């Protein structure tokens, strides 16, 4: 099933031969995104799996049906990121599928180097998932997503040195990071990667930077709450 979806993703990234769209594209896009999110939240079982597969298929077909729509690239981005997270984090993990989604996102970044999701996508995600549940990764511009995904893959395969290097490079590319949700996606794993590499001074520098950049936020406290998972601690100088 994954190979079928991957073929559709790659097809979309090829130069479009036609551009047919009308005002119905936004309604079709929103309804399919809602259906996919709701299917993912149903109680696990055979019926849920069937509903989810159908919803995912319909969502992925959107880009083929509306190739000139402003939401065509949104559908590829959202699907690829969700598939990547599932393949990387949900047992049994499928690292090959995760790497395939990185390849798709690389194609997105090449085709839409300055692309980002449309407001409608954020509206639907926030309404259906809850604003606090929408990952900051959805707010990262397309051109930085391959690096983010590679960094996360390295982190969750315990290649902490590589993860730290990639997250640091990503942080420097994104500065200043005004969106706290995006900051959490970068600073937290960077901090954890440093601790896991026994680079406590670098981890402390990350924490100090967070305190300075987000003085009225609890982001630093949230990041420090992960200390127990590494068996190492940093100082609270603030």
Coordinates of N, CA and C in Angstrom, one line a residue:
X1 N 0.8 -1.2 0.0 CA 0.0 0.0 0.0 C 0.9 1.3 0.0
X2 N 2.0 1.2 0.8 CA 2.8 2.4 0.8 C 3.4 2.7 -0.5
X3 N 3.8 1.7 -1.3 CA 4.4 1.9 -2.6 C 3.4 2.6 -3.6
X4 N 2.1 2.3 -3.4 CA 1.1 2.9 -4.2 C 1.0 4.4 -3.9
X5 N 1.0 4.7 -2.6 CA 1.0 6.1 -2.2 C 2.2 6.8 -2.7
X6 N 3.4 6.2 -2.5 CA 4.7 6.8 -2.9 C 4.7 7.1 -4.4
X7 N 4.2 6.2 -5.2 CA 4.1 6.5 -6.7 C 3.3 7.7 -6.9
X8 N 2.2 7.9 -6.2 CA 1.3 9.1 -6.4 C 2.0 10.3 -6.0
X9 N 2.8 10.3 -4.9 CA 3.6 11.4 -4.5 C 4.6 11.8 -5.5
X10 N 5.3 10.9 -6.0 CA 6.4 11.2 -7.0 C 5.8 11.7 -8.3
X11 N 4.6 11.2 -8.7 CA 3.9 11.7 -9.9 C 3.6 13.1 -9.7
X12 N 3.1 13.5 -8.6 CA 2.7 14.9 -8.3 C 3.9 15.8 -8.5
X13 N 5.1 15.4 -8.1 CA 6.3 16.2 -8.1 C 6.9 16.4 -9.5
X14 N 6.4 15.6 -10.5 CA 6.8 15.8 -11.8 C 6.1 17.1 -12.4
X15 N 6.7 17.7 -13.4 CA 6.1 18.9 -14.0 C 4.6 18.6 -14.4
X16 N 3.7 19.5 -14.1 CA 2.3 19.3 -14.4 C 2.0 19.5 -15.8
X17 N 1.2 18.6 -16.4 CA 0.9 18.7 -17.8 C -0.4 19.5 -18.0
X18 N -1.2 19.6 -17.0 CA -2.4 20.4 -17.1 C -2.7 21.0 -15.8
X19 N -3.6 22.0 -15.8 CA -3.9 22.8 -14.5 C -5.3 23.0 -14.5
X20 N -6.1 22.1 -13.9 CA -7.5 22.2 -13.8 C -7.9 22.4 -12.3
X21 N -8.6 23.4 -12.0 CA -9.0 23.6 -10.6 C -10.2 24.6 -10.6
X22 N -11.0 24.5 -9.6 CA -12.1 25.5 -9.4 C -12.3 25.7 -8.0
X23 N -13.3 26.4 -7.6 CA -13.5 26.8 -6.2 C -13.8 25.6 -5.3
X24 N -14.1 24.5 -5.9 CA -14.5 23.3 -5.1 C -13.2 22.7 -4.5
X25 N -12.0 23.1 -4.9 CA -10.8 22.4 -4.4 C -10.6 22.6 -2.9
X26 N -10.9 23.8 -2.4 CA -10.7 24.0 -1.0 C -11.7 23.2 -0.2
X27 N -12.9 23.0 -0.6 CA -13.9 22.2 0.1 C -13.5 20.7 0.0
X28 N -13.0 20.3 -1.1 CA -12.6 18.9 -1.3 C -11.4 18.6 -0.4
X29 N -10.5 19.5 -0.4 CA -9.2 19.3 0.4 C -9.6 19.3 1.9
X30 N -10.4 20.2 2.3 CA -10.7 20.3 3.8 C -11.5 19.0 4.2
X31 N -12.4 18.6 3.4 CA -13.2 17.5 3.8 C -12.4 16.2 3.8
X32 N -11.4 16.0 2.9 CA -10.6 14.9 2.9 C -9.6 14.9 4.0
X33 N -9.1 16.0 4.4 CA -8.2 16.1 5.5 C -8.9 15.8 6.8
X34 N -10.1 16.4 7.0 CA -10.9 16.1 8.1 C -11.2 14.6 8.2
X35 N -11.5 13.9 7.1 CA -11.8 12.5 7.1 C -10.6 11.7 7.5
X36 N -9.5 12.1 7.1 CA -8.2 11.3 7.4 C -7.9 11.5 8.9
X37 N -8.0 12.7 9.4 CA -7.8 12.9 10.8 C -8.8 12.1 11.7
X38 N -10.0 12.2 11.4 CA -11.1 11.5 12.2 C -10.9 10.0 12.1
X39 N -10.5 9.5 10.9 CA -10.3 8.0 10.8 C -9.1 7.6 11.7
X40 N -8.1 8.4 11.8 CA -7.0 8.1 12.7 C -7.3 8.1 14.1
X41 N -8.4 8.8 14.5 CA -8.8 8.8 15.9 C -9.8 7.8 16.3
X42 N -10.3 7.0 15.4 CA -11.3 6.0 15.7 C -10.6 4.8 16.6
X43 N -11.5 4.1 17.3 CA -11.0 3.0 18.1 C -10.3 1.9 17.1
X44 N -9.1 1.4 17.5 CA -8.4 0.5 16.7 C -9.3 -0.8 16.4
X45 N -9.1 -1.3 15.2 CA -9.9 -2.5 14.8 C -9.9 -2.6 13.3
X46 N -10.5 -3.6 12.8 CA -10.5 -3.9 11.4 C -11.3 -2.8 10.6
X47 N -12.4 -2.3 11.2 CA -13.2 -1.3 10.6 C -12.5 0.0 10.5
X48 N -11.8 0.3 11.6 CA -11.0 1.6 11.7 C -9.9 1.5 10.6
X49 N -9.2 0.4 10.5 CA -8.1 0.3 9.5 C -8.7 0.5 8.1
X50 N -9.8 -0.1 7.8 CA -10.4 0.0 6.5 C -10.8 1.5 6.2
X51 N -11.4 2.1 7.2 CA -11.7 3.5 7.0 C -10.5 4.4 6.9
X52 N -9.5 4.1 7.6 CA -8.2 4.9 7.5 C -7.6 4.8 6.2
X53 N -7.5 3.6 5.7 CA -6.9 3.3 4.4 C -7.6 4.1 3.3
X54 N -9.0 4.0 3.3 CA -9.8 4.7 2.3 C -9.6 6.2 2.4
X55 N -9.5 6.7 3.7 CA -9.4 8.2 3.8 C -8.0 8.6 3.4
X56 N -7.0 7.8 3.7 CA -5.6 8.2 3.2 C -5.6 8.2 1.7
X57 N -6.2 7.2 1.1 CA -6.2 7.1 -0.4 C -6.8 8.3 -1.0
X58 N -8.0 8.7 -0.5 CA -8.7 9.8 -1.0 C -7.9 11.1 -0.8
X59 N -7.3 11.2 0.3 CA -6.5 12.4 0.6 C -5.3 12.5 -0.4
X60 N -4.7 11.4 -0.7 CA -3.5 11.4 -1.6 C -3.9 11.6 -3.0
X61 N -5.1 11.3 -3.4 CA -5.6 11.5 -4.8 C -5.9 12.9 -5.1
X62 N -6.0 13.7 -4.0 CA -6.4 15.1 -4.2 C -5.4 15.8 -5.1
X63 N -4.1 15.6 -4.9 CA -3.1 16.3 -5.7 C -3.2 16.0 -7.2
X64 N -3.6 14.7 -7.5 CA -3.8 14.3 -8.9 C -5.0 14.9 -9.5
X65 N -6.1 15.0 -8.7 CA -7.4 15.6 -9.2 C -7.3 17.1 -9.3
X66 N -6.6 17.8 -8.5 CA -6.5 19.2 -8.5 C -5.0 19.7 -8.5
X67 N -4.3 19.4 -9.6 CA -2.9 19.6 -9.7 C -2.5 21.1 -9.6
X68 N -3.4 22.0 -9.9 CA -3.1 23.4 -9.9 C -3.6 24.1 -8.6
X69 N -4.2 23.3 -7.7 CA -4.8 23.9 -6.5 C -3.7 24.3 -5.6
X70 N -3.9 25.4 -4.8 CA -3.0 25.9 -3.8 C -2.8 24.8 -2.7
X71 N -3.7 23.9 -2.6 CA -3.6 22.9 -1.6 C -3.0 21.6 -2.0
X72 N -2.6 21.5 -3.3 CA -2.0 20.2 -3.8 C -0.7 19.9 -3.0
X73 N 0.1 20.9 -2.9 CA 1.4 20.7 -2.2 C 1.1 20.5 -0.7
X74 N 0.1 21.2 -0.2 CA -0.3 21.0 1.3 C -0.6 19.5 1.5
X75 N -1.3 18.9 0.6 CA -1.7 17.5 0.8 C -0.5 16.6 0.8
X76 N 0.4 16.8 0.0 CA 1.7 16.0 -0.1 C 2.5 16.2 1.2
X77 N 2.6 17.5 1.6 CA 3.4 17.8 2.8 C 2.7 17.1 4.1
X78 N 1.5 17.3 4.2 CA 0.8 16.8 5.4 C 0.8 15.3 5.4
X79 N 0.5 14.7 4.3 CA 0.6 13.2 4.3 C 2.0 12.7 4.5
X80 N 3.0 13.3 3.9 CA 4.4 12.8 4.0 C 4.8 12.9 5.5
X81 N 4.5 14.1 6.1 CA 5.0 14.3 7.5 C 4.3 13.3 8.4
X82 N 3.0 13.1 8.3 CA 2.2 12.1 9.1 C 2.8 10.7 8.9
X83 N 3.0 10.3 7.7 CA 3.5 9.0 7.4 C 4.9 8.8 7.9
X84 N 5.7 9.9 7.8 CA 7.1 9.8 8.4 C 7.1 9.6 9.9
X85 N 6.2 10.4 10.6 CA 6.2 10.3 12.0 C 5.7 8.9 12.4
X86 N 4.7 8.4 11.7 CA 4.2 7.1 12.1 C 5.2 6.0 11.8
X87 N 5.9 6.1 10.7 CA 6.9 5.0 10.4 C 8.1 5.1 11.3
X88 N 8.4 6.3 11.8 CA 9.5 6.4 12.7 C 9.2 6.1 14.1
X89 N 8.0 6.5 14.6 CA 7.7 6.4 16.0 C 6.8 5.3 16.5
X90 N 6.0 4.8 15.6 CA 4.9 3.8 16.0 C 5.4 2.4 15.7
X91 N 5.5 1.6 16.8 CA 5.9 0.2 16.6 C 4.9 -0.6 15.7
X92 N 5.4 -1.5 14.9 CA 6.8 -1.8 14.5 C 7.3 -0.7 13.6
X93 N 8.4 -0.1 13.9 CA 8.9 1.0 13.0 C 9.3 0.5 11.6
X94 N 9.1 1.4 10.7 CA 9.5 1.1 9.3 C 10.4 2.2 8.8
X95 N 11.7 2.0 9.0 CA 12.7 3.1 8.7 C 12.8 3.3 7.2
X96 N 12.6 2.2 6.4 CA 12.6 2.4 4.9 C 11.5 3.4 4.5
X97 N 10.3 3.2 5.1 CA 9.2 4.1 4.7 C 9.5 5.5 5.2
X98 N 10.1 5.6 6.4 CA 10.5 7.0 6.8 C 11.4 7.6 5.9
X99 N 12.4 6.9 5.4 CA 13.4 7.4 4.4 C 12.7 7.8 3.1
X100 N 11.7 7.0 2.7 CA 10.9 7.3 1.5 C 10.2 8.7 1.6
X101 N 9.7 8.9 2.8 CA 9.0 10.2 3.0 C 9.9 11.4 3.0
X102 N 11.2 11.1 3.4 CA 12.2 12.2 3.4 C 12.5 12.5 1.9
X103 N 12.6 11.5 1.1 CA 12.8 11.7 -0.3 C 11.7 12.5 -1.0
X104 N 10.5 12.2 -0.6 CA 9.3 12.9 -1.1 C 9.4 14.4 -0.7
X105 N 9.8 14.6 0.6 CA 9.9 16.0 1.1 C 11.0 16.7 0.4
X106 N 12.1 16.0 0.0 CA 13.2 16.7 -0.7 C 12.7 17.1 -2.1
X107 N 11.8 16.3 -2.7 CA 11.2 16.8 -4.0 C 10.3 18.0 -3.8
X108 N 9.6 18.0 -2.7 CA 8.8 19.2 -2.4 C 9.6 20.4 -2.2
X109 N 10.7 20.3 -1.4 CA 11.6 21.4 -1.2 C 12.2 22.0 -2.5
X110 N 12.5 21.0 -3.4 CA 13.1 21.5 -4.7 C 12.1 22.1 -5.6
X111 N 10.9 21.6 -5.6 CA 9.8 22.2 -6.4 C 9.2 23.5 -5.8
X112 N 9.1 23.5 -4.5 CA 8.5 24.7 -3.8 C 9.5 25.2 -2.8
X113 N 10.7 25.8 -3.2 CA 11.7 26.1 -2.2 C 11.2 27.1 -1.1
X114 N 10.3 27.9 -1.4 CA 9.8 28.9 -0.5 C 8.3 28.6 -0.1
X115 N 7.9 27.4 -0.2 CA 6.6 27.0 0.1 C 6.3 26.8 1.6
X116 N 5.1 27.0 2.0 CA 4.6 26.7 3.3 C 3.1 26.4 3.3
X117 N 2.6 25.8 4.3 CA 1.2 25.4 4.3 C 0.3 26.6 4.3
X118 N -0.9 26.4 3.7 CA -1.9 27.4 3.6 C -2.7 27.6 4.9
X119 N -3.2 28.8 5.2 CA -3.9 29.0 6.4 C -5.1 28.0 6.7
X120 N -5.7 27.6 5.6 CA -6.8 26.6 5.7 C -6.3 25.3 6.4
X121 N -5.1 24.9 6.0 CA -4.6 23.6 6.6 C -4.4 23.8 8.1
X122 N -3.8 24.9 8.5 CA -3.7 25.1 9.9 C -5.0 25.2 10.7
X123 N -6.0 25.8 10.0 CA -7.3 25.9 10.6 C -7.9 24.5 10.8
X124 N -7.8 23.7 9.8 CA -8.4 22.3 9.9 C -7.7 21.5 11.0
X125 N -6.3 21.5 10.9 CA -5.5 20.8 11.9 C -5.8 21.2 13.3
X126 N -5.9 22.6 13.5 CA -6.2 23.1 14.9 C -7.6 22.7 15.3
X127 N -8.5 22.8 14.5 CA -9.9 22.5 14.8 C -10.1 21.0 15.2
X128 N -9.5 20.1 14.3 CA -9.7 18.7 14.5 C -8.8 18.0 15.5
X129 N -7.6 18.6 15.7 CA -6.6 18.0 16.6 C -6.5 18.7 17.9
X130 N -6.9 20.0 17.9 CA -6.7 20.9 19.0 C -5.4 21.7 18.8
X131 N -5.5 23.0 19.0 CA -4.3 23.8 18.7 C -3.1 23.3 19.4
X132 N -3.2 22.9 20.6 CA -2.0 22.5 21.4 C -1.5 21.2 20.9
X133 N -2.2 20.4 20.1 CA -1.8 19.1 19.7 C -1.1 19.1 18.3
X134 N -1.1 20.3 17.6 CA -0.5 20.4 16.3 C 1.0 20.6 16.4
X135 N 1.7 19.6 15.9 CA 3.2 19.7 16.0 C 3.7 20.9 15.4
X136 N 4.8 21.5 16.0 CA 5.4 22.7 15.4 C 6.1 22.3 14.1
X137 N 6.3 21.0 13.8 CA 6.9 20.6 12.5 C 6.0 21.1 11.3
X138 N 4.7 21.2 11.5 CA 3.8 21.6 10.4 C 4.1 23.1 10.0
X139 N 4.8 23.8 10.9 CA 5.0 25.3 10.7 C 6.4 25.5 10.1
X140 N 7.2 24.4 9.9 CA 8.5 24.6 9.3 C 8.4 24.7 7.8
X141 N 9.0 25.7 7.2 CA 9.0 25.9 5.7 C 9.5 24.7 5.0
X142 N 8.9 24.4 3.8 CA 9.3 23.2 3.0 C 10.8 23.0 2.9
X143 N 11.5 24.1 2.6 CA 12.9 23.9 2.3 C 13.8 23.4 3.4
X144 N 13.2 23.5 4.6 CA 14.0 23.0 5.8 C 13.5 21.7 6.3
X145 N 12.4 21.2 5.7 CA 11.8 19.9 6.2 C 12.7 18.7 6.0
X146 N 13.4 18.5 4.9 CA 14.3 17.4 4.8 C 15.4 17.3 5.9
X147 N 15.9 18.4 6.2 CA 16.9 18.5 7.3 C 16.3 18.1 8.6
X148 N 15.1 18.6 8.9 CA 14.4 18.3 10.1 C 14.1 16.8 10.2
X149 N 13.7 16.2 9.1 CA 13.3 14.8 9.1 C 14.6 13.9 9.3
X150 N 15.6 14.3 8.6 CA 16.9 13.6 8.7 C 17.4 13.7 10.2
X151 N 17.3 14.8 10.8 CA 17.7 15.0 12.2 C 16.9 14.2 13.1
X152 N 15.6 14.1 12.9 CA 14.7 13.3 13.8 C 15.0 11.8 13.6
X153 N 15.2 11.4 12.3 CA 15.6 10.0 12.1 C 16.9 9.7 12.8
X154 N 17.9 10.5 12.7 CA 19.1 10.2 13.4 C 18.9 10.2 14.9
X155 N 18.1 11.1 15.5 CA 17.8 11.1 16.9 C 17.2 9.8 17.4
X156 N 16.2 9.3 16.6 CA 15.4 8.2 17.1 C 16.1 6.9 16.7
X157 N 17.2 6.9 16.0 CA 18.0 5.7 15.7 C 19.3 5.8 16.6
X158 N 19.3 6.7 17.5 CA 20.3 6.9 18.5 C 21.7 7.3 17.9
X159 N 21.6 7.9 16.7 CA 22.8 8.5 16.1 C 22.9 10.0 16.6
X160 N 23.2 10.1 17.9 CA 23.0 11.4 18.6 C 24.0 12.5 18.1
X161 N 25.2 12.1 17.7 CA 26.2 13.0 17.2 C 25.7 13.6 15.9
X162 N 25.2 12.8 15.0 CA 24.6 13.3 13.7 C 23.4 14.1 14.0
X163 N 22.5 13.7 14.9 CA 21.3 14.4 15.2 C 21.6 15.8 15.7
X164 N 22.6 15.9 16.6 CA 23.0 17.2 17.2 C 23.5 18.1 16.1
X165 N 24.3 17.6 15.2 CA 24.9 18.4 14.1 C 23.8 18.9 13.2
X166 N 22.8 18.1 12.9 CA 21.7 18.5 12.0 C 20.8 19.5 12.7
X167 N 20.4 19.2 13.9 CA 19.5 20.2 14.6 C 20.2 21.5 14.8
X168 N 21.5 21.5 15.1 CA 22.2 22.8 15.2 C 22.2 23.5 13.9
X169 N 22.5 22.9 12.8 CA 22.4 23.5 11.5 C 21.0 24.0 11.2
X170 N 20.0 23.3 11.5 CA 18.6 23.7 11.3 C 18.3 24.9 12.1
X171 N 18.7 24.9 13.4 CA 18.4 26.0 14.2 C 19.0 27.3 13.7
X172 N 20.3 27.2 13.2 CA 21.0 28.4 12.7 C 20.3 28.9 11.4
X173 N 19.8 28.0 10.6 CA 19.1 28.3 9.4 C 17.8 29.0 9.6
X174 N 17.1 28.7 10.7 CA 15.8 29.2 11.0 C 15.8 30.5 11.9
X175 N 16.9 30.8 12.5 CA 17.0 31.9 13.4 C 16.6 33.2 12.7
X176 N 15.9 34.1 13.4 CA 15.3 34.0 14.7 C 14.0 33.1 14.6
X177 N 13.8 32.2 15.5 CA 12.6 31.3 15.5 C 11.6 32.0 16.4
X178 N 10.6 32.6 15.8 CA 9.6 33.4 16.5 C 8.5 32.5 17.0
X179 N 8.2 31.4 16.3 CA 7.1 30.5 16.7 C 7.6 29.6 17.8
X180 N 7.1 29.6 18.9 CA 7.5 28.8 20.0 C 7.3 27.3 19.7
X181 N 6.3 27.0 19.0 CA 6.0 25.6 18.6 C 7.1 25.0 17.8
X182 N 7.6 25.8 16.8 CA 8.8 25.4 16.0 C 10.0 25.3 16.8
X183 N 10.2 26.3 17.7 CA 11.4 26.3 18.6 C 11.4 25.0 19.4
X184 N 10.3 24.5 19.9 CA 10.3 23.3 20.7 C 10.7 22.1 19.9
X185 N 10.4 22.1 18.6 CA 10.8 21.0 17.7 C 12.3 21.0 17.4
X186 N 12.9 22.1 17.6 CA 14.4 22.2 17.3 C 15.2 22.1 18.6
X187 N 14.9 23.0 19.6 CA 15.7 23.1 20.8 C 15.6 21.8 21.6
X188 N 14.4 21.2 21.8 CA 14.3 20.1 22.7 C 15.2 18.9 22.2
X189 N 15.1 18.4 21.0 CA 15.9 17.3 20.6 C 17.4 17.7 20.5
X190 N 17.7 18.9 20.2 CA 19.1 19.4 20.2 C 19.7 19.2 21.6
X191 N 18.9 19.7 22.6 CA 19.4 19.6 24.0 C 19.5 18.1 24.4
X192 N 18.6 17.3 24.0 CA 18.6 15.9 24.4 C 19.8 15.2 23.7
X193 N 20.0 15.5 22.4 CA 21.1 14.9 21.7 C 22.5 15.3 22.3
X194 N 22.6 16.5 22.7 CA 23.9 16.9 23.4 C 24.1 16.1 24.7
X195 N 23.0 16.0 25.5 CA 23.1 15.3 26.7 C 23.5 13.8 26.5
X196 N 22.9 13.3 25.4 CA 23.1 11.9 25.1 C 24.5 11.6 24.6
X197 N 25.1 12.7 24.1 CA 26.5 12.6 23.6 C 27.5 13.0 24.7
X198 N 27.0 13.2 26.0 CA 27.8 13.7 27.1 C 28.4 15.0 26.8
X199 N 27.7 15.9 26.1 CA 28.1 17.3 25.8 C 27.3 18.2 26.7
X200 N 27.5 18.1 28.0 CA 26.6 18.9 28.9 C 26.8 20.4 28.8
X201 N 28.0 20.8 28.4 CA 28.2 22.3 28.3 C 27.4 22.8 27.1
X202 N 27.4 22.0 26.0 CA 26.6 22.4 24.8 C 25.1 22.4 25.1
X203 N 24.7 21.4 25.9 CA 23.3 21.3 26.3 C 22.9 22.5 27.2
X204 N 23.8 22.9 28.1 CA 23.5 24.1 28.9 C 23.4 25.3 28.1
X205 N 24.3 25.4 27.1 CA 24.2 26.6 26.2 C 22.9 26.7 25.5
X206 N 22.4 25.5 25.1 CA 21.0 25.5 24.4 C 20.0 26.0 25.4
X207 N 20.0 25.5 26.6 CA 19.1 25.9 27.6 C 19.1 27.4 27.9
X208 N 20.4 27.9 28.0 CA 20.6 29.4 28.3 C 20.0 30.2 27.1
X209 N 20.2 29.7 25.9 CA 19.7 30.4 24.7 C 18.1 30.4 24.7
X210 N 17.5 29.3 25.2 CA 16.1 29.3 25.2 C 15.5 30.3 26.3
X211 N 16.2 30.3 27.5 CA 15.8 31.2 28.5 C 15.8 32.7 28.0
X212 N 16.9 33.0 27.2 CA 17.1 34.3 26.8 C 16.1 34.7 25.6
X213 N 15.9 33.7 24.7 CA 15.0 34.0 23.6 C 13.5 34.0 24.0
X214 N 13.1 33.2 25.0 CA 11.7 33.0 25.3 C 11.6 33.2 26.9
X215 N 11.8 34.4 27.3 CA 11.9 34.7 28.8 C 10.5 34.5 29.5
X216 N 9.4 34.7 28.8 CA 8.1 34.5 29.4 C 7.4 33.2 29.1
X217 N 8.2 32.2 28.7 CA 7.7 30.9 28.3 C 8.2 29.9 29.3
X218 N 7.5 28.7 29.3 CA 7.9 27.6 30.1 C 8.7 26.6 29.2
X219 N 9.1 27.0 28.0 CA 9.7 26.1 27.1 C 11.0 25.5 27.7
X220 N 11.8 26.3 28.4 CA 13.0 25.8 29.0 C 12.7 24.7 30.1
X221 N 11.7 24.9 30.8 CA 11.3 23.9 31.9 C 10.8 22.6 31.2
X222 N 10.1 22.8 30.1 CA 9.6 21.6 29.4 C 10.8 20.8 28.9
X223 N 11.8 21.5 28.3 CA 13.0 20.9 27.8 C 13.8 20.2 28.9
X224 N 13.9 20.8 30.1 CA 14.7 20.3 31.2 C 14.0 19.0 31.8
X225 N 12.7 18.9 31.6 CA 11.9 17.8 32.1 C 12.4 16.5 31.5
X226 N 13.1 16.6 30.4 CA 13.6 15.4 29.7 C 15.0 14.9 30.3
X227 N 15.5 15.6 31.3 CA 16.8 15.3 31.9 C 16.8 13.8 32.4
X228 N 15.7 13.4 33.0 CA 15.6 12.1 33.7 C 15.8 11.0 32.7
X229 N 15.4 11.2 31.4 CA 15.6 10.2 30.4 C 17.0 9.9 30.0
X230 N 17.9 10.9 30.3 CA 19.3 10.7 29.9 C 20.2 10.3 31.0
X231 N 19.7 10.5 32.2 CA 20.5 10.2 33.4 C 21.5 11.4 33.7
X232 N 21.4 12.5 32.9 CA 22.3 13.6 33.1 C 21.4 14.9 33.4
X233 N 22.1 15.9 34.0 CA 21.3 17.1 34.3 C 22.2 18.3 33.9
X234 N 21.4 19.4 33.7 CA 22.0 20.7 33.5 C 21.6 21.6 34.6
X235 N 22.3 22.7 34.7 CA 22.0 23.7 35.8 C 20.9 24.6 35.5
X236 N 20.1 25.0 36.4 CA 19.1 26.0 36.2 C 19.6 27.3 36.8
X237 N 20.2 28.1 35.9 CA 20.8 29.4 36.3 C 19.8 30.6 36.2
X238 N 18.5 30.3 36.0 CA 17.6 31.4 35.8 C 16.4 31.3 36.8

